[in-house]
């Protein structure tokens, strides 16, 4: 009799595991939905907790879900998701996309568990990112020749293969940027409490200003920097500000971290 109970228990365990695996497979299915807007100039304003923005040669702004997506709620069939601001999911991706005064605005419906969105953006569209929620995650901008404006509170910001112009500031997040060979200024890369890590071509010609109030500055020796003279006796002033010309000067580049470290790398 004891053996019979053991066999029955084992079969029940296998059955429960199979049901759990089936449920998990359903809730992590791939999502192939996209939402497209015919727009190849003007401005895109993004207010999302986590997003990947990528430049491409095209005439449409293309939105899609990044990675896995939960299964649809069958109880919500025939209903439309809406948030306290009255915004509805008009994309099928859990976000709201609407145009106001020529600016295409992207807003989430959920603050905490908002989806991770990927956006393909044509080259001539100015991209602006603004996010203040404490639930902000990582945001990535890659392969872009667009003008970029980023104002984040908690987001970590990552720029990959960017030309600029770019104005980037995060209050509590880190900012890491790798610029392409064709740098277009001005560039302003700032984090108040996080570190800033910037990679530039070693041949870049720039008017550089690196500033920290309570941190440290690390700069690649491959950069030829002529520091500005700060005193009347023609002596170089060493402190929390490094101001000088890189390779004779050129593009205005500001790098700042008030309470953490600055890393300026040559590539």
CSV table of C-alpha atoms in Angstrom, one decimal:
chain,number,residue,atom,x,y,z
A,1,UNK,CA,0.0,0.0,0.0
A,2,UNK,CA,2.9,2.4,0.8
A,3,UNK,CA,4.4,1.8,-2.6
A,4,UNK,CA,1.0,2.6,-4.2
A,5,UNK,CA,0.9,6.0,-2.4
A,6,UNK,CA,4.4,6.8,-3.4
A,7,UNK,CA,3.7,6.1,-7.1
A,8,UNK,CA,0.5,8.2,-7.0
A,9,UNK,CA,2.4,11.1,-5.3
A,10,UNK,CA,5.1,10.9,-8.0
A,11,UNK,CA,2.5,11.0,-10.8
A,12,UNK,CA,0.7,14.0,-9.3
A,13,UNK,CA,4.1,15.9,-9.0
A,14,UNK,CA,4.9,15.2,-12.6
A,15,UNK,CA,1.4,16.4,-13.6
A,16,UNK,CA,1.7,19.6,-11.7
A,17,UNK,CA,5.2,20.3,-13.1
A,18,UNK,CA,3.8,19.7,-16.6
A,19,UNK,CA,1.0,22.2,-16.0
A,20,UNK,CA,3.4,24.8,-14.6
A,21,UNK,CA,5.8,24.4,-17.6
A,22,UNK,CA,2.8,24.7,-20.0
A,23,UNK,CA,1.6,27.9,-18.3
A,24,UNK,CA,5.1,29.3,-18.3
A,25,UNK,CA,5.5,28.6,-22.0
A,26,UNK,CA,2.2,30.5,-22.7
A,27,UNK,CA,3.1,33.5,-20.7
A,28,UNK,CA,6.5,34.0,-22.3
A,29,UNK,CA,5.6,33.6,-26.0
A,30,UNK,CA,7.4,35.7,-28.6
A,31,UNK,CA,5.6,38.9,-29.7
A,32,UNK,CA,5.6,39.8,-33.4
A,33,UNK,CA,3.3,42.9,-33.1
A,34,UNK,CA,4.6,46.2,-34.5
A,35,UNK,CA,3.0,49.6,-34.7
A,36,UNK,CA,4.2,52.0,-37.4
A,37,UNK,CA,3.8,55.8,-37.8
A,38,UNK,CA,4.6,57.4,-41.1
A,39,UNK,CA,7.1,60.1,-40.0
A,40,UNK,CA,10.6,60.9,-41.2
A,41,UNK,CA,11.2,64.4,-39.7
A,42,UNK,CA,10.0,66.4,-36.8
A,43,UNK,CA,10.3,65.3,-33.2
A,44,UNK,CA,9.7,62.1,-31.2
A,45,UNK,CA,9.1,62.5,-27.4
A,46,UNK,CA,9.6,59.3,-25.4
A,47,UNK,CA,8.4,58.8,-21.8
A,48,UNK,CA,9.0,55.1,-21.1
A,49,UNK,CA,10.7,53.4,-18.2
A,50,UNK,CA,12.8,51.1,-20.5
A,51,UNK,CA,13.4,51.4,-24.2
A,52,UNK,CA,15.8,50.7,-27.0
A,53,UNK,CA,16.0,53.4,-29.7
A,54,UNK,CA,17.8,52.6,-32.9
A,55,UNK,CA,18.4,54.7,-36.0
A,56,UNK,CA,17.7,53.4,-39.5
A,57,UNK,CA,17.2,54.5,-43.0
A,58,UNK,CA,13.5,54.6,-43.4
A,59,UNK,CA,10.4,56.7,-43.5
A,60,UNK,CA,8.4,55.2,-40.6
A,61,UNK,CA,8.9,55.2,-36.8
A,62,UNK,CA,8.4,51.5,-35.9
A,63,UNK,CA,7.5,50.3,-32.4
A,64,UNK,CA,7.8,46.7,-31.2
A,65,UNK,CA,8.1,44.8,-28.0
A,66,UNK,CA,11.6,43.8,-27.0
A,67,UNK,CA,12.0,40.1,-25.9
A,68,UNK,CA,9.1,38.1,-24.3
A,69,UNK,CA,5.6,39.3,-23.7
A,70,UNK,CA,2.9,38.0,-21.3
A,71,UNK,CA,-0.1,36.1,-22.6
A,72,UNK,CA,-3.2,38.1,-23.3
A,73,UNK,CA,-5.7,38.4,-20.5
A,74,UNK,CA,-8.8,36.5,-21.7
A,75,UNK,CA,-10.9,38.3,-19.2
A,76,UNK,CA,-10.0,41.6,-20.9
A,77,UNK,CA,-11.3,40.5,-24.3
A,78,UNK,CA,-13.3,43.3,-25.9
A,79,UNK,CA,-11.9,45.8,-23.4
A,80,UNK,CA,-9.2,48.5,-23.8
A,81,UNK,CA,-6.4,49.2,-21.3
A,82,UNK,CA,-6.5,52.8,-19.9
A,83,UNK,CA,-4.5,54.7,-17.3
A,84,UNK,CA,-5.4,57.4,-14.8
A,85,UNK,CA,-4.5,60.1,-17.4
A,86,UNK,CA,-7.1,58.7,-19.7
A,87,UNK,CA,-4.5,57.4,-22.2
A,88,UNK,CA,-5.5,54.1,-23.9
A,89,UNK,CA,-3.4,51.4,-25.5
A,90,UNK,CA,-3.8,52.4,-29.1
A,91,UNK,CA,-0.8,50.3,-30.3
A,92,UNK,CA,-1.4,46.8,-29.0
A,93,UNK,CA,2.0,47.1,-27.3
A,94,UNK,CA,0.9,48.4,-23.9
A,95,UNK,CA,1.8,52.1,-24.8
A,96,UNK,CA,0.0,55.1,-26.1
A,97,UNK,CA,1.4,56.9,-29.2
A,98,UNK,CA,-0.2,60.2,-30.2
A,99,UNK,CA,0.8,63.4,-32.1
A,100,UNK,CA,0.4,66.8,-30.5
A,101,UNK,CA,1.5,70.0,-32.3
A,102,UNK,CA,3.7,68.0,-34.7
A,103,UNK,CA,5.5,66.1,-31.9
A,104,UNK,CA,4.9,62.4,-31.7
A,105,UNK,CA,4.5,61.5,-28.0
A,106,UNK,CA,5.0,58.0,-26.5
A,107,UNK,CA,3.6,57.3,-23.0
A,108,UNK,CA,3.3,54.1,-20.9
A,109,UNK,CA,0.0,52.9,-19.4
A,110,UNK,CA,1.7,51.3,-16.4
A,111,UNK,CA,4.3,52.9,-14.1
A,112,UNK,CA,5.7,49.7,-12.5
A,113,UNK,CA,5.5,46.9,-15.0
A,114,UNK,CA,5.7,48.8,-18.2
A,115,UNK,CA,6.8,46.8,-21.3
A,116,UNK,CA,10.3,47.1,-22.8
A,117,UNK,CA,9.9,48.7,-26.2
A,118,UNK,CA,12.1,48.9,-29.2
A,119,UNK,CA,11.8,51.9,-31.5
A,120,UNK,CA,13.3,52.3,-35.0
A,121,UNK,CA,13.7,56.0,-35.9
A,122,UNK,CA,14.5,57.6,-39.3
A,123,UNK,CA,17.7,59.7,-39.3
A,124,UNK,CA,16.1,63.1,-39.6
A,125,UNK,CA,13.8,62.8,-36.6
A,126,UNK,CA,14.9,64.6,-33.4
A,127,UNK,CA,14.7,62.2,-30.5
A,128,UNK,CA,13.8,63.5,-27.0
A,129,UNK,CA,13.6,61.2,-23.9
A,130,UNK,CA,12.1,62.4,-20.6
A,131,UNK,CA,11.3,60.1,-17.7
A,132,UNK,CA,10.9,61.0,-14.0
A,133,UNK,CA,9.4,57.9,-12.5
A,134,UNK,CA,11.4,56.0,-9.8
A,135,UNK,CA,10.7,52.8,-11.8
A,136,UNK,CA,12.9,53.9,-14.7
A,137,UNK,CA,15.2,51.1,-16.0
A,138,UNK,CA,17.9,51.1,-18.6
A,139,UNK,CA,17.5,53.0,-21.8
A,140,UNK,CA,19.7,52.4,-24.9
A,141,UNK,CA,20.2,54.6,-28.0
A,142,UNK,CA,22.3,53.0,-30.8
A,143,UNK,CA,23.4,53.6,-34.3
A,144,UNK,CA,22.0,57.1,-34.5
A,145,UNK,CA,22.9,60.2,-36.4
A,146,UNK,CA,19.9,62.0,-35.0
A,147,UNK,CA,20.0,64.9,-32.6
A,148,UNK,CA,19.3,63.4,-29.1
A,149,UNK,CA,17.9,65.1,-25.9
A,150,UNK,CA,17.8,63.0,-22.8
A,151,UNK,CA,16.5,64.1,-19.4
A,152,UNK,CA,16.2,61.2,-16.9
A,153,UNK,CA,15.8,60.9,-13.2
A,154,UNK,CA,16.5,57.3,-12.3
A,155,UNK,CA,17.4,55.7,-15.7
A,156,UNK,CA,20.8,54.4,-16.6
A,157,UNK,CA,21.5,55.7,-20.1
A,158,UNK,CA,23.6,53.9,-22.7
A,159,UNK,CA,24.6,55.4,-26.0
A,160,UNK,CA,26.2,53.2,-28.7
A,161,UNK,CA,27.7,54.4,-32.0
A,162,UNK,CA,26.2,57.9,-31.7
A,163,UNK,CA,27.3,60.9,-33.7
A,164,UNK,CA,25.5,63.7,-31.8
A,165,UNK,CA,24.5,66.4,-31.3
A,166,UNK,CA,23.5,65.1,-27.9
A,167,UNK,CA,22.4,66.6,-24.6
A,168,UNK,CA,22.2,63.9,-21.9
A,169,UNK,CA,21.5,64.2,-18.2
A,170,UNK,CA,20.5,61.6,-15.6
A,171,UNK,CA,20.1,62.5,-11.9
A,172,UNK,CA,20.6,59.1,-10.2
A,173,UNK,CA,21.6,56.9,-13.2
A,174,UNK,CA,24.9,56.2,-14.8
A,175,UNK,CA,25.6,57.5,-18.3
A,176,UNK,CA,27.8,55.6,-20.7
A,177,UNK,CA,28.4,56.7,-24.3
A,178,UNK,CA,30.4,55.5,-27.2
A,179,UNK,CA,30.6,57.9,-30.1
A,180,UNK,CA,31.2,57.2,-33.7
A,181,UNK,CA,34.1,58.5,-35.7
A,182,UNK,CA,32.0,61.3,-37.1
A,183,UNK,CA,31.3,63.3,-34.0
A,184,UNK,CA,28.9,66.3,-34.3
A,185,UNK,CA,28.7,68.7,-31.5
A,186,UNK,CA,27.8,70.1,-29.1
A,187,UNK,CA,27.9,67.2,-26.7
A,188,UNK,CA,26.8,67.4,-23.0
A,189,UNK,CA,27.0,64.2,-21.0
A,190,UNK,CA,26.0,64.6,-17.3
A,191,UNK,CA,25.1,62.5,-14.3
A,192,UNK,CA,24.6,64.0,-10.9
A,193,UNK,CA,25.1,61.0,-8.7
A,194,UNK,CA,26.2,58.3,-11.1
A,195,UNK,CA,29.4,57.9,-13.2
A,196,UNK,CA,29.9,59.2,-16.7
A,197,UNK,CA,31.9,56.9,-19.1
A,198,UNK,CA,32.6,58.4,-22.5
A,199,UNK,CA,34.5,57.0,-25.4
A,200,UNK,CA,35.6,59.3,-28.3
A,201,UNK,CA,37.8,58.9,-31.3
A,202,UNK,CA,41.4,59.7,-30.3
A,203,UNK,CA,41.6,62.0,-33.3
A,204,UNK,CA,38.6,64.1,-32.2
A,205,UNK,CA,39.1,67.9,-32.2
A,206,UNK,CA,37.3,69.3,-29.2
A,207,UNK,CA,36.9,72.0,-26.7
A,208,UNK,CA,36.7,69.9,-23.6
A,209,UNK,CA,35.2,70.6,-20.2
A,210,UNK,CA,35.3,67.8,-17.6
A,211,UNK,CA,33.8,68.7,-14.2
A,212,UNK,CA,33.3,66.9,-10.9
A,213,UNK,CA,32.5,68.3,-7.5
A,214,UNK,CA,33.2,65.3,-5.3
A,215,UNK,CA,34.6,62.6,-7.7
A,216,UNK,CA,37.6,61.9,-9.8
A,217,UNK,CA,38.5,62.4,-13.4
A,218,UNK,CA,40.3,59.6,-15.5
A,219,UNK,CA,41.4,60.5,-19.0
A,220,UNK,CA,43.1,58.4,-21.7
A,221,UNK,CA,46.8,59.5,-22.3
A,222,UNK,CA,46.0,59.1,-26.0
A,223,UNK,CA,44.3,62.4,-26.0
A,224,UNK,CA,46.5,65.4,-26.6
A,225,UNK,CA,45.0,68.0,-24.2
A,226,UNK,CA,46.2,71.6,-24.0
A,227,UNK,CA,44.8,72.9,-20.7
A,228,UNK,CA,43.7,76.5,-20.3
A,229,UNK,CA,45.7,78.7,-18.1
A,230,UNK,CA,43.6,79.9,-15.2
A,231,UNK,CA,45.9,82.4,-13.4
A,232,UNK,CA,47.7,85.6,-14.4
A,233,UNK,CA,51.2,84.0,-13.7
A,234,UNK,CA,50.5,81.6,-16.6
A,235,UNK,CA,50.3,78.5,-14.4
A,236,UNK,CA,47.9,75.7,-15.0
A,237,UNK,CA,45.2,75.3,-12.3
A,238,UNK,CA,44.6,71.7,-11.2
A,239,UNK,CA,41.3,71.1,-9.5
A,240,UNK,CA,37.9,69.6,-10.1
A,241,UNK,CA,37.6,71.3,-13.5
A,242,UNK,CA,39.6,70.2,-16.5
A,243,UNK,CA,39.2,72.7,-19.3
A,244,UNK,CA,41.3,72.5,-22.5
A,245,UNK,CA,41.6,71.8,-26.2
A,246,UNK,CA,41.9,68.3,-27.5
A,247,UNK,CA,44.0,68.0,-30.7
A,248,UNK,CA,43.8,71.8,-31.2
A,249,UNK,CA,40.1,72.3,-30.3
A,250,UNK,CA,36.9,72.1,-32.2
A,251,UNK,CA,33.6,70.5,-31.1
A,252,UNK,CA,32.3,71.6,-27.7
A,253,UNK,CA,32.2,68.6,-25.3
A,254,UNK,CA,31.1,68.8,-21.7
A,255,UNK,CA,31.4,65.8,-19.4
A,256,UNK,CA,30.2,66.0,-15.8
A,257,UNK,CA,29.6,63.9,-12.7
A,258,UNK,CA,29.0,65.8,-9.5
A,259,UNK,CA,29.2,63.0,-7.0
A,260,UNK,CA,30.9,60.2,-8.9
A,261,UNK,CA,33.7,59.6,-11.4
A,262,UNK,CA,34.4,60.6,-15.0
A,263,UNK,CA,36.0,58.2,-17.4
A,264,UNK,CA,37.1,59.6,-20.8
A,265,UNK,CA,38.4,57.0,-23.2
A,266,UNK,CA,40.0,57.1,-26.6
A,267,UNK,CA,39.0,54.6,-29.2
